[in-house]
């Protein structure tokens, strides 16, 4: 018999398809020593009781309370890690003013490594407490600060994809916060890649370097070309912004005579390992290109309400076989809760439909899919589902209205999507390891 790391007993909720979330009331979810789900055993299976008893005897059974449910952990596809201290600030300002008056000065402070460690320790702990088991991060331009973020993610147990932000265009970036030249930007990126790979090798932390041009306006052509070559050389993920705003789209047309997506593609930055944030202004031609390149999109609904000039056409994008996940876009989005972003995704889609876009509305099941399967697929990780062979990235969530509301499965599910906050997330696991505990020392089993 396989020796398990932990066995959960209780109800599970897991996305099955874009339109459907499955609710299973009584199962054993068995996690092996590698942190992978080895079996999901129904109460009607012949060996349910024997496996349960063996788990009790080994002191590894985690019984989920009746008012709690086991859900997959979330993947956040767009986090600006150094912007965490300004989350919720100056969101009434135009994007250009917000960047130059608030954001760039803040990011420049991360050359101070003590400051970086303090901020990143708080950020990663808060993300885990909110059920985010995997994060795709923009760092700052500072290699050493980005490595501190990687070490903290490794120490606290979050799976992390991290990029050294590249921005060398003197016309669009401030002199106090930019890469000194294209040569410096590319060499520092390669140093960061190699040090991240070494850190992974030395510590076993689940961390991956990511090629990260901030966006087309912030980079010179030489740098965009070089980043595309580095992505190919090291076979790495890529992240950037694409068609976030009217201004960004127009910049690409004015300076390159191409659409934003076409510029990124020209330099090898649209690949099946790329995740592009926002996409509120993507044209039908752009979407065809994304489908051809199998590039994923990070939908950032809170941020887009402030800076996106529109709402991403999620349903339409999905029908074109383009993968979509969710991003908080800290700090263009004020909340690092994926639950809060699921709620906003649904609300924004309803407003999009009211403005004339047909069949734009998203359901709770749609938003949950984006938060789980969509995000995991974008990063090519076996996560986001409670299913055999998938990583045991899990959260135990309490239904705070269990005693007074309907206990029909669909209504429980929708209630969790709309009402869950940090206090309701009782435990979080990454690859079967407990990384957040809101139950107290004696209540972990």
GROMACS .gro file of C-alpha atoms in nm:
model
  445
    1UNK     CA    1   0.000   0.000   0.000
    2UNK     CA    2   0.125   0.348  -0.087
    3UNK     CA    3   0.231   0.556   0.213
    4UNK     CA    4   0.049   0.885   0.183
    5UNK     CA    5   0.164   1.225   0.300
    6UNK     CA    6  -0.190   1.331   0.395
    7UNK     CA    7  -0.546   1.213   0.333
    8UNK     CA    8  -0.835   1.459   0.333
    9UNK     CA    9  -1.186   1.340   0.417
   10UNK     CA   10  -1.476   1.561   0.313
   11UNK     CA   11  -1.653   1.739   0.030
   12UNK     CA   12  -1.460   1.870  -0.271
   13UNK     CA   13  -1.542   2.131  -0.533
   14UNK     CA   14  -1.335   2.129  -0.852
   15UNK     CA   15  -1.381   2.279  -1.197
   16UNK     CA   16  -1.469   2.022  -1.462
   17UNK     CA   17  -1.513   2.245  -1.768
   18UNK     CA   18  -1.541   2.615  -1.840
   19UNK     CA   19  -1.914   2.593  -1.772
   20UNK     CA   20  -1.926   2.339  -1.491
   21UNK     CA   21  -1.787   2.290  -1.141
   22UNK     CA   22  -1.825   1.948  -0.982
   23UNK     CA   23  -1.936   1.908  -0.621
   24UNK     CA   24  -1.858   1.572  -0.458
   25UNK     CA   25  -1.993   1.541  -0.104
   26UNK     CA   26  -1.786   1.265   0.058
   27UNK     CA   27  -1.446   1.151  -0.067
   28UNK     CA   28  -1.096   1.070   0.048
   29UNK     CA   29  -0.837   1.282  -0.136
   30UNK     CA   30  -0.508   1.094  -0.100
   31UNK     CA   31  -0.180   1.281  -0.147
   32UNK     CA   32   0.141   1.089  -0.202
   33UNK     CA   33   0.489   1.176  -0.076
   34UNK     CA   34   0.567   1.380  -0.390
   35UNK     CA   35   0.270   1.608  -0.322
   36UNK     CA   36   0.060   1.463  -0.602
   37UNK     CA   37  -0.301   1.347  -0.571
   38UNK     CA   38  -0.275   0.969  -0.601
   39UNK     CA   39  -0.640   0.876  -0.551
   40UNK     CA   40  -0.981   1.035  -0.501
   41UNK     CA   41  -1.188   0.765  -0.332
   42UNK     CA   42  -1.566   0.783  -0.319
   43UNK     CA   43  -1.754   0.677  -0.005
   44UNK     CA   44  -1.912   0.401  -0.217
   45UNK     CA   45  -1.576   0.250  -0.319
   46UNK     CA   46  -1.491  -0.084  -0.159
   47UNK     CA   47  -1.172   0.029   0.012
   48UNK     CA   48  -1.295   0.365   0.141
   49UNK     CA   49  -1.310   0.250   0.503
   50UNK     CA   50  -0.980   0.061   0.494
   51UNK     CA   51  -0.789   0.356   0.345
   52UNK     CA   52  -0.953   0.589   0.597
   53UNK     CA   53  -0.858   0.362   0.887
   54UNK     CA   54  -0.499   0.333   0.764
   55UNK     CA   55  -0.481   0.714   0.749
   56UNK     CA   56  -0.617   0.738   1.104
   57UNK     CA   57  -0.364   0.483   1.226
   58UNK     CA   58  -0.082   0.681   1.059
   59UNK     CA   59  -0.215   1.009   1.199
   60UNK     CA   60  -0.243   1.164   0.853
   61UNK     CA   61  -0.620   1.192   0.815
   62UNK     CA   62  -0.737   1.552   0.784
   63UNK     CA   63  -1.113   1.555   0.840
   64UNK     CA   64  -1.276   1.857   0.679
   65UNK     CA   65  -1.558   2.006   0.893
   66UNK     CA   66  -1.914   1.990   0.757
   67UNK     CA   67  -1.922   2.365   0.696
   68UNK     CA   68  -1.593   2.354   0.499
   69UNK     CA   69  -1.496   2.236   0.152
   70UNK     CA   70  -1.175   2.135  -0.023
   71UNK     CA   71  -1.105   2.349  -0.329
   72UNK     CA   72  -0.806   2.374  -0.565
   73UNK     CA   73  -0.557   2.649  -0.493
   74UNK     CA   74  -0.561   2.951  -0.724
   75UNK     CA   75  -0.308   3.072  -0.981
   76UNK     CA   76  -0.256   3.449  -1.006
   77UNK     CA   77  -0.122   3.527  -1.355
   78UNK     CA   78  -0.031   3.892  -1.303
   79UNK     CA   79   0.129   4.035  -0.988
   80UNK     CA   80   0.356   4.341  -0.977
   81UNK     CA   81   0.535   4.240  -0.658
   82UNK     CA   82   0.706   4.575  -0.583
   83UNK     CA   83   0.375   4.761  -0.615
   84UNK     CA   84   0.219   4.593  -0.310
   85UNK     CA   85   0.281   4.892  -0.076
   86UNK     CA   86   0.065   5.117  -0.296
   87UNK     CA   87  -0.230   4.882  -0.351
   88UNK     CA   88  -0.545   5.094  -0.360
   89UNK     CA   89  -0.363   5.426  -0.395
   90UNK     CA   90  -0.415   5.686  -0.669
   91UNK     CA   91  -0.644   5.467  -0.878
   92UNK     CA   92  -0.838   5.779  -0.973
   93UNK     CA   93  -0.537   5.906  -1.173
   94UNK     CA   94  -0.468   5.852  -1.546
   95UNK     CA   95  -0.234   5.560  -1.615
   96UNK     CA   96   0.060   5.778  -1.720
   97UNK     CA   97   0.036   5.992  -1.406
   98UNK     CA   98  -0.014   5.685  -1.187
   99UNK     CA   99   0.303   5.525  -1.327
  100UNK     CA  100   0.530   5.830  -1.318
  101UNK     CA  101   0.413   5.990  -0.994
  102UNK     CA  102   0.358   5.681  -0.782
  103UNK     CA  103   0.461   5.349  -0.935
  104UNK     CA  104   0.808   5.409  -1.079
  105UNK     CA  105   0.929   5.597  -0.766
  106UNK     CA  106   0.806   5.309  -0.550
  107UNK     CA  107   0.963   5.037  -0.764
  108UNK     CA  108   1.296   5.223  -0.763
  109UNK     CA  109   1.310   5.179  -0.382
  110UNK     CA  110   1.365   4.806  -0.423
  111UNK     CA  111   1.736   4.858  -0.470
  112UNK     CA  112   1.719   4.870  -0.088
  113UNK     CA  113   1.721   4.497  -0.010
  114UNK     CA  114   1.595   4.535   0.348
  115UNK     CA  115   1.291   4.717   0.212
  116UNK     CA  116   1.244   4.450  -0.053
  117UNK     CA  117   1.258   4.168   0.202
  118UNK     CA  118   1.003   4.338   0.430
  119UNK     CA  119   0.755   4.398   0.148
  120UNK     CA  120   0.791   4.060  -0.019
  121UNK     CA  121   0.762   3.867   0.306
  122UNK     CA  122   0.428   4.035   0.370
  123UNK     CA  123   0.306   4.001   0.011
  124UNK     CA  124   0.372   3.629  -0.030
  125UNK     CA  125   0.224   3.545   0.311
  126UNK     CA  126  -0.090   3.743   0.224
  127UNK     CA  127  -0.126   3.574  -0.113
  128UNK     CA  128  -0.103   3.230   0.047
  129UNK     CA  129  -0.357   3.331   0.311
  130UNK     CA  130  -0.594   3.423   0.028
  131UNK     CA  131  -0.561   3.083  -0.141
  132UNK     CA  132  -0.307   3.172  -0.413
  133UNK     CA  133  -0.078   2.871  -0.442
  134UNK     CA  134   0.100   2.980  -0.763
  135UNK     CA  135   0.203   3.334  -0.856
  136UNK     CA  136   0.334   3.484  -1.179
  137UNK     CA  137   0.534   3.787  -1.071
  138UNK     CA  138   0.677   4.098  -1.229
  139UNK     CA  139   0.971   4.194  -1.008
  140UNK     CA  140   1.163   4.520  -1.038
  141UNK     CA  141   1.471   4.597  -1.247
  142UNK     CA  142   1.690   4.490  -0.952
  143UNK     CA  143   1.829   4.138  -0.983
  144UNK     CA  144   1.917   4.103  -0.613
  145UNK     CA  145   1.571   4.214  -0.498
  146UNK     CA  146   1.407   3.970  -0.738
  147UNK     CA  147   1.617   3.687  -0.595
  148UNK     CA  148   1.498   3.784  -0.247
  149UNK     CA  149   1.140   3.745  -0.373
  150UNK     CA  150   1.230   3.400  -0.509
  151UNK     CA  151   1.388   3.292  -0.180
  152UNK     CA  152   1.085   3.410   0.018
  153UNK     CA  153   0.848   3.223  -0.214
  154UNK     CA  154   1.060   2.912  -0.169
  155UNK     CA  155   1.078   2.948   0.208
  156UNK     CA  156   0.705   3.012   0.251
  157UNK     CA  157   0.618   2.735   0.006
  158UNK     CA  158   0.450   2.918  -0.281
  159UNK     CA  159   0.513   2.806  -0.639
  160UNK     CA  160   0.649   3.113  -0.816
  161UNK     CA  161   0.729   3.230  -1.168
  162UNK     CA  162   0.936   3.548  -1.141
  163UNK     CA  163   1.067   3.796  -1.395
  164UNK     CA  164   1.327   4.069  -1.381
  165UNK     CA  165   1.140   4.362  -1.534
  166UNK     CA  166   1.312   4.504  -1.841
  167UNK     CA  167   1.264   4.870  -1.937
  168UNK     CA  168   1.535   5.055  -2.125
  169UNK     CA  169   1.356   5.303  -2.354
  170UNK     CA  170   1.464   5.650  -2.235
  171UNK     CA  171   1.161   5.810  -2.404
  172UNK     CA  172   0.913   5.618  -2.188
  173UNK     CA  173   1.098   5.540  -1.864
  174UNK     CA  174   1.245   5.775  -1.600
  175UNK     CA  175   1.621   5.819  -1.574
  176UNK     CA  176   1.619   5.709  -1.208
  177UNK     CA  177   1.444   5.381  -1.288
  178UNK     CA  178   1.548   5.208  -1.606
  179UNK     CA  179   1.804   4.966  -1.741
  180UNK     CA  180   2.110   5.168  -1.840
  181UNK     CA  181   2.118   5.027  -2.194
  182UNK     CA  182   1.992   4.738  -2.400
  183UNK     CA  183   2.319   4.555  -2.338
  184UNK     CA  184   2.279   4.596  -1.962
  185UNK     CA  185   1.913   4.492  -1.973
  186UNK     CA  186   1.990   4.171  -2.160
  187UNK     CA  187   2.301   4.078  -1.962
  188UNK     CA  188   2.124   4.137  -1.630
  189UNK     CA  189   1.832   3.929  -1.749
  190UNK     CA  190   2.065   3.642  -1.830
  191UNK     CA  191   2.238   3.673  -1.493
  192UNK     CA  192   1.898   3.661  -1.324
  193UNK     CA  193   1.797   3.353  -1.524
  194UNK     CA  194   2.114   3.168  -1.429
  195UNK     CA  195   2.090   3.262  -1.062
  196UNK     CA  196   1.725   3.156  -1.047
  197UNK     CA  197   1.812   2.820  -1.205
  198UNK     CA  198   2.095   2.778  -0.954
  199UNK     CA  199   1.865   2.866  -0.663
  200UNK     CA  200   1.613   2.610  -0.778
  201UNK     CA  201   1.887   2.349  -0.806
  202UNK     CA  202   2.029   2.428  -0.461
  203UNK     CA  203   1.705   2.456  -0.264
  204UNK     CA  204   1.449   2.253  -0.457
  205UNK     CA  205   1.213   2.551  -0.440
  206UNK     CA  206   0.945   2.547  -0.711
  207UNK     CA  207   1.062   2.868  -0.878
  208UNK     CA  208   1.100   2.953  -1.247
  209UNK     CA  209   1.258   3.257  -1.418
  210UNK     CA  210   1.038   3.443  -1.666
  211UNK     CA  211   1.135   3.674  -1.955
  212UNK     CA  212   0.967   4.006  -1.868
  213UNK     CA  213   0.964   4.309  -2.097
  214UNK     CA  214   0.747   4.556  -1.907
  215UNK     CA  215   0.554   4.635  -2.223
  216UNK     CA  216   0.627   4.747  -2.578
  217UNK     CA  217   0.658   5.121  -2.502
  218UNK     CA  218   0.916   5.068  -2.228
  219UNK     CA  219   1.162   4.866  -2.439
  220UNK     CA  220   1.384   4.939  -2.738
  221UNK     CA  221   1.367   4.716  -3.044
  222UNK     CA  222   1.713   4.575  -2.971
  223UNK     CA  223   1.597   4.471  -2.624
  224UNK     CA  224   1.272   4.315  -2.743
  225UNK     CA  225   1.467   4.115  -2.998
  226UNK     CA  226   1.724   4.003  -2.740
  227UNK     CA  227   1.457   3.898  -2.490
  228UNK     CA  228   1.289   3.685  -2.755
  229UNK     CA  229   1.623   3.516  -2.821
  230UNK     CA  230   1.681   3.451  -2.448
  231UNK     CA  231   1.334   3.300  -2.414
  232UNK     CA  232   1.414   3.061  -2.698
  233UNK     CA  233   1.766   2.983  -2.574
  234UNK     CA  234   1.653   2.891  -2.221
  235UNK     CA  235   1.305   2.766  -2.318
  236UNK     CA  236   1.140   2.999  -2.067
  237UNK     CA  237   0.797   3.147  -2.001
  238UNK     CA  238   0.737   3.505  -2.111
  239UNK     CA  239   0.513   3.771  -1.959
  240UNK     CA  240   0.422   4.124  -2.054
  241UNK     CA  241   0.123   4.352  -2.110
  242UNK     CA  242  -0.063   4.351  -2.439
  243UNK     CA  243  -0.332   4.592  -2.556
  244UNK     CA  244  -0.411   4.702  -2.202
  245UNK     CA  245  -0.525   5.049  -2.301
  246UNK     CA  246  -0.601   5.272  -2.595
  247UNK     CA  247  -0.274   5.457  -2.535
  248UNK     CA  248  -0.063   5.139  -2.542
  249UNK     CA  249  -0.226   5.021  -2.864
  250UNK     CA  250  -0.178   5.358  -3.031
  251UNK     CA  251   0.187   5.373  -2.925
  252UNK     CA  252   0.261   5.048  -3.110
  253UNK     CA  253   0.085   5.172  -3.423
  254UNK     CA  254   0.260   5.511  -3.416
  255UNK     CA  255   0.610   5.373  -3.355
  256UNK     CA  256   0.607   5.034  -3.529
  257UNK     CA  257   0.319   5.062  -3.777
  258UNK     CA  258   0.200   4.737  -3.619
  259UNK     CA  259  -0.052   4.638  -3.354
  260UNK     CA  260   0.079   4.568  -3.005
  261UNK     CA  261   0.041   4.191  -3.045
  262UNK     CA  262   0.218   4.201  -3.381
  263UNK     CA  263   0.517   4.381  -3.230
  264UNK     CA  264   0.551   4.118  -2.958
  265UNK     CA  265   0.519   3.843  -3.216
  266UNK     CA  266   0.779   4.004  -3.442
  267UNK     CA  267   1.039   3.964  -3.169
  268UNK     CA  268   0.946   3.609  -3.067
  269UNK     CA  269   0.756   3.706  -2.754
  270UNK     CA  270   0.423   3.540  -2.837
  271UNK     CA  271   0.471   3.170  -2.769
  272UNK     CA  272   0.281   2.884  -2.608
  273UNK     CA  273   0.471   2.969  -2.288
  274UNK     CA  274   0.376   3.336  -2.294
  275UNK     CA  275   0.114   3.503  -2.074
  276UNK     CA  276  -0.001   3.848  -2.179
  277UNK     CA  277  -0.195   4.063  -1.934
  278UNK     CA  278  -0.517   4.254  -1.994
  279UNK     CA  279  -0.599   4.231  -2.366
  280UNK     CA  280  -0.895   4.466  -2.338
  281UNK     CA  281  -0.822   4.619  -2.679
  282UNK     CA  282  -0.737   4.304  -2.874
  283UNK     CA  283  -0.886   4.297  -3.223
  284UNK     CA  284  -1.017   3.990  -3.403
  285UNK     CA  285  -0.689   3.976  -3.595
  286UNK     CA  286  -0.495   3.988  -3.267
  287UNK     CA  287  -0.702   3.702  -3.129
  288UNK     CA  288  -0.628   3.493  -3.438
  289UNK     CA  289  -0.259   3.552  -3.375
  290UNK     CA  290  -0.294   3.453  -3.009
  291UNK     CA  291  -0.474   3.135  -3.113
  292UNK     CA  292  -0.203   3.050  -3.367
  293UNK     CA  293   0.076   3.105  -3.113
  294UNK     CA  294  -0.121   2.937  -2.830
  295UNK     CA  295  -0.044   3.235  -2.609
  296UNK     CA  296  -0.246   3.273  -2.288
  297UNK     CA  297  -0.417   3.582  -2.152
  298UNK     CA  298  -0.433   3.710  -1.794
  299UNK     CA  299  -0.772   3.870  -1.732
  300UNK     CA  300  -0.736   4.142  -1.466
  301UNK     CA  301  -1.092   4.263  -1.409
  302UNK     CA  302  -1.036   4.500  -1.115
  303UNK     CA  303  -0.738   4.671  -1.275
  304UNK     CA  304  -0.914   4.697  -1.610
  305UNK     CA  305  -1.196   4.890  -1.446
  306UNK     CA  306  -0.941   5.164  -1.375
  307UNK     CA  307  -0.691   5.151  -1.661
  308UNK     CA  308  -0.816   4.913  -1.933
  309UNK     CA  309  -1.057   5.145  -2.117
  310UNK     CA  310  -1.278   4.839  -2.170
  311UNK     CA  311  -1.358   4.485  -2.051
  312UNK     CA  312  -1.188   4.178  -2.193
  313UNK     CA  313  -1.429   3.971  -2.407
  314UNK     CA  314  -1.362   3.654  -2.209
  315UNK     CA  315  -1.637   3.436  -2.352
  316UNK     CA  316  -1.543   3.527  -2.707
  317UNK     CA  317  -1.174   3.465  -2.637
  318UNK     CA  318  -1.252   3.122  -2.491
  319UNK     CA  319  -1.458   3.025  -2.796
  320UNK     CA  320  -1.150   3.100  -3.009
  321UNK     CA  321  -0.955   2.833  -2.816
  322UNK     CA  322  -0.735   3.087  -2.638
  323UNK     CA  323  -0.654   3.002  -2.278
  324UNK     CA  324  -0.746   3.263  -2.015
  325UNK     CA  325  -0.667   3.284  -1.643
  326UNK     CA  326  -0.709   3.551  -1.379
  327UNK     CA  327  -0.463   3.811  -1.253
  328UNK     CA  328  -0.497   4.054  -0.965
  329UNK     CA  329  -0.255   4.304  -1.123
  330UNK     CA  330  -0.136   4.431  -0.787
  331UNK     CA  331  -0.142   4.726  -0.767
  332UNK     CA  332  -0.340   4.841  -1.069
  333UNK     CA  333  -0.592   4.614  -0.900
  334UNK     CA  334  -0.631   4.696  -0.533
  335UNK     CA  335  -0.706   4.343  -0.406
  336UNK     CA  336  -0.478   4.039  -0.407
  337UNK     CA  337  -0.778   3.812  -0.353
  338UNK     CA  338  -0.862   3.596  -0.653
  339UNK     CA  339  -1.209   3.559  -0.502
  340UNK     CA  340  -1.253   3.935  -0.530
  341UNK     CA  341  -1.133   3.923  -0.889
  342UNK     CA  342  -1.371   3.638  -0.974
  343UNK     CA  343  -1.655   3.854  -0.846
  344UNK     CA  344  -1.540   4.154  -1.049
  345UNK     CA  345  -1.497   3.939  -1.362
  346UNK     CA  346  -1.862   3.839  -1.336
  347UNK     CA  347  -1.984   4.194  -1.268
  348UNK     CA  348  -1.776   4.344  -1.550
  349UNK     CA  349  -1.902   4.084  -1.794
  350UNK     CA  350  -2.260   4.175  -1.713
  351UNK     CA  351  -2.185   4.541  -1.783
  352UNK     CA  352  -2.017   4.441  -2.109
  353UNK     CA  353  -2.331   4.257  -2.216
  354UNK     CA  354  -2.548   4.551  -2.114
  355UNK     CA  355  -2.336   4.770  -2.343
  356UNK     CA  356  -2.429   4.553  -2.642
  357UNK     CA  357  -2.176   4.267  -2.645
  358UNK     CA  358  -2.377   3.949  -2.706
  359UNK     CA  359  -2.335   3.647  -2.476
  360UNK     CA  360  -2.070   3.825  -2.271
  361UNK     CA  361  -2.195   3.728  -1.927
  362UNK     CA  362  -1.976   3.505  -1.712
  363UNK     CA  363  -2.109   3.265  -1.449
  364UNK     CA  364  -1.954   3.166  -1.118
  365UNK     CA  365  -1.844   2.842  -1.283
  366UNK     CA  366  -1.671   3.036  -1.563
  367UNK     CA  367  -1.482   3.258  -1.320
  368UNK     CA  368  -1.381   2.959  -1.105
  369UNK     CA  369  -1.242   2.786  -1.414
  370UNK     CA  370  -1.028   3.092  -1.493
  371UNK     CA  371  -0.895   3.101  -1.136
  372UNK     CA  372  -0.801   2.733  -1.133
  373UNK     CA  373  -0.765   2.543  -1.462
  374UNK     CA  374  -0.710   2.851  -1.679
  375UNK     CA  375  -0.425   2.984  -1.469
  376UNK     CA  376  -0.256   2.646  -1.428
  377UNK     CA  377  -0.280   2.571  -1.801
  378UNK     CA  378  -0.120   2.905  -1.884
  379UNK     CA  379   0.188   2.804  -1.685
  380UNK     CA  380   0.179   2.439  -1.798
  381UNK     CA  381   0.152   2.299  -1.447
  382UNK     CA  382  -0.062   2.004  -1.335
  383UNK     CA  383  -0.258   2.206  -1.085
  384UNK     CA  384  -0.599   2.367  -1.050
  385UNK     CA  385  -0.802   2.046  -1.022
  386UNK     CA  386  -0.867   1.790  -0.750
  387UNK     CA  387  -0.789   1.500  -0.975
  388UNK     CA  388  -0.553   1.204  -0.985
  389UNK     CA  389  -0.209   1.302  -1.115
  390UNK     CA  390  -0.246   1.669  -1.024
  391UNK     CA  391  -0.044   1.861  -0.767
  392UNK     CA  392  -0.215   1.881  -0.428
  393UNK     CA  393  -0.250   2.260  -0.437
  394UNK     CA  394  -0.551   2.294  -0.213
  395UNK     CA  395  -0.747   2.526   0.013
  396UNK     CA  396  -0.995   2.440   0.288
  397UNK     CA  397  -1.269   2.703   0.277
  398UNK     CA  398  -1.543   2.765   0.531
  399UNK     CA  399  -1.896   2.853   0.421
  400UNK     CA  400  -1.971   3.131   0.667
  401UNK     CA  401  -2.346   3.108   0.600
  402UNK     CA  402  -2.371   2.729   0.625
  403UNK     CA  403  -2.611   2.739   0.920
  404UNK     CA  404  -2.863   2.977   0.766
  405UNK     CA  405  -2.850   2.919   0.390
  406UNK     CA  406  -2.940   2.645   0.144
  407UNK     CA  407  -2.713   2.343   0.132
  408UNK     CA  408  -2.784   2.259  -0.232
  409UNK     CA  409  -2.445   2.200  -0.401
  410UNK     CA  410  -2.483   2.471  -0.668
  411UNK     CA  411  -2.587   2.727  -0.410
  412UNK     CA  412  -2.299   2.634  -0.178
  413UNK     CA  413  -2.058   2.678  -0.468
  414UNK     CA  414  -2.192   3.018  -0.571
  415UNK     CA  415  -2.194   3.132  -0.209
  416UNK     CA  416  -1.826   3.043  -0.176
  417UNK     CA  417  -1.738   3.234  -0.492
  418UNK     CA  418  -1.922   3.546  -0.378
  419UNK     CA  419  -1.863   3.548  -0.001
  420UNK     CA  420  -1.524   3.392   0.072
  421UNK     CA  421  -1.270   3.622   0.231
  422UNK     CA  422  -0.932   3.560   0.391
  423UNK     CA  423  -1.084   3.471   0.728
  424UNK     CA  424  -1.284   3.188   0.566
  425UNK     CA  425  -0.974   3.024   0.417
  426UNK     CA  426  -0.875   2.787   0.696
  427UNK     CA  427  -0.578   2.607   0.546
  428UNK     CA  428  -0.375   2.620   0.225
  429UNK     CA  429  -0.149   2.347   0.084
  430UNK     CA  430   0.104   2.355  -0.199
  431UNK     CA  431   0.205   2.011  -0.328
  432UNK     CA  432   0.053   1.863  -0.014
  433UNK     CA  433   0.253   2.081   0.227
  434UNK     CA  434   0.070   2.309   0.470
  435UNK     CA  435   0.168   2.669   0.387
  436UNK     CA  436  -0.107   2.860   0.566
  437UNK     CA  437  -0.298   2.762   0.878
  438UNK     CA  438  -0.589   2.964   1.013
  439UNK     CA  439  -0.708   2.693   1.251
  440UNK     CA  440  -0.455   2.714   1.533
  441UNK     CA  441  -0.180   2.472   1.626
  442UNK     CA  442  -0.403   2.194   1.753
  443UNK     CA  443  -0.658   2.189   1.475
  444UNK     CA  444  -0.452   2.086   1.174
  445UNK     CA  445  -0.588   1.733   1.164
   0.00000   0.00000   0.00000
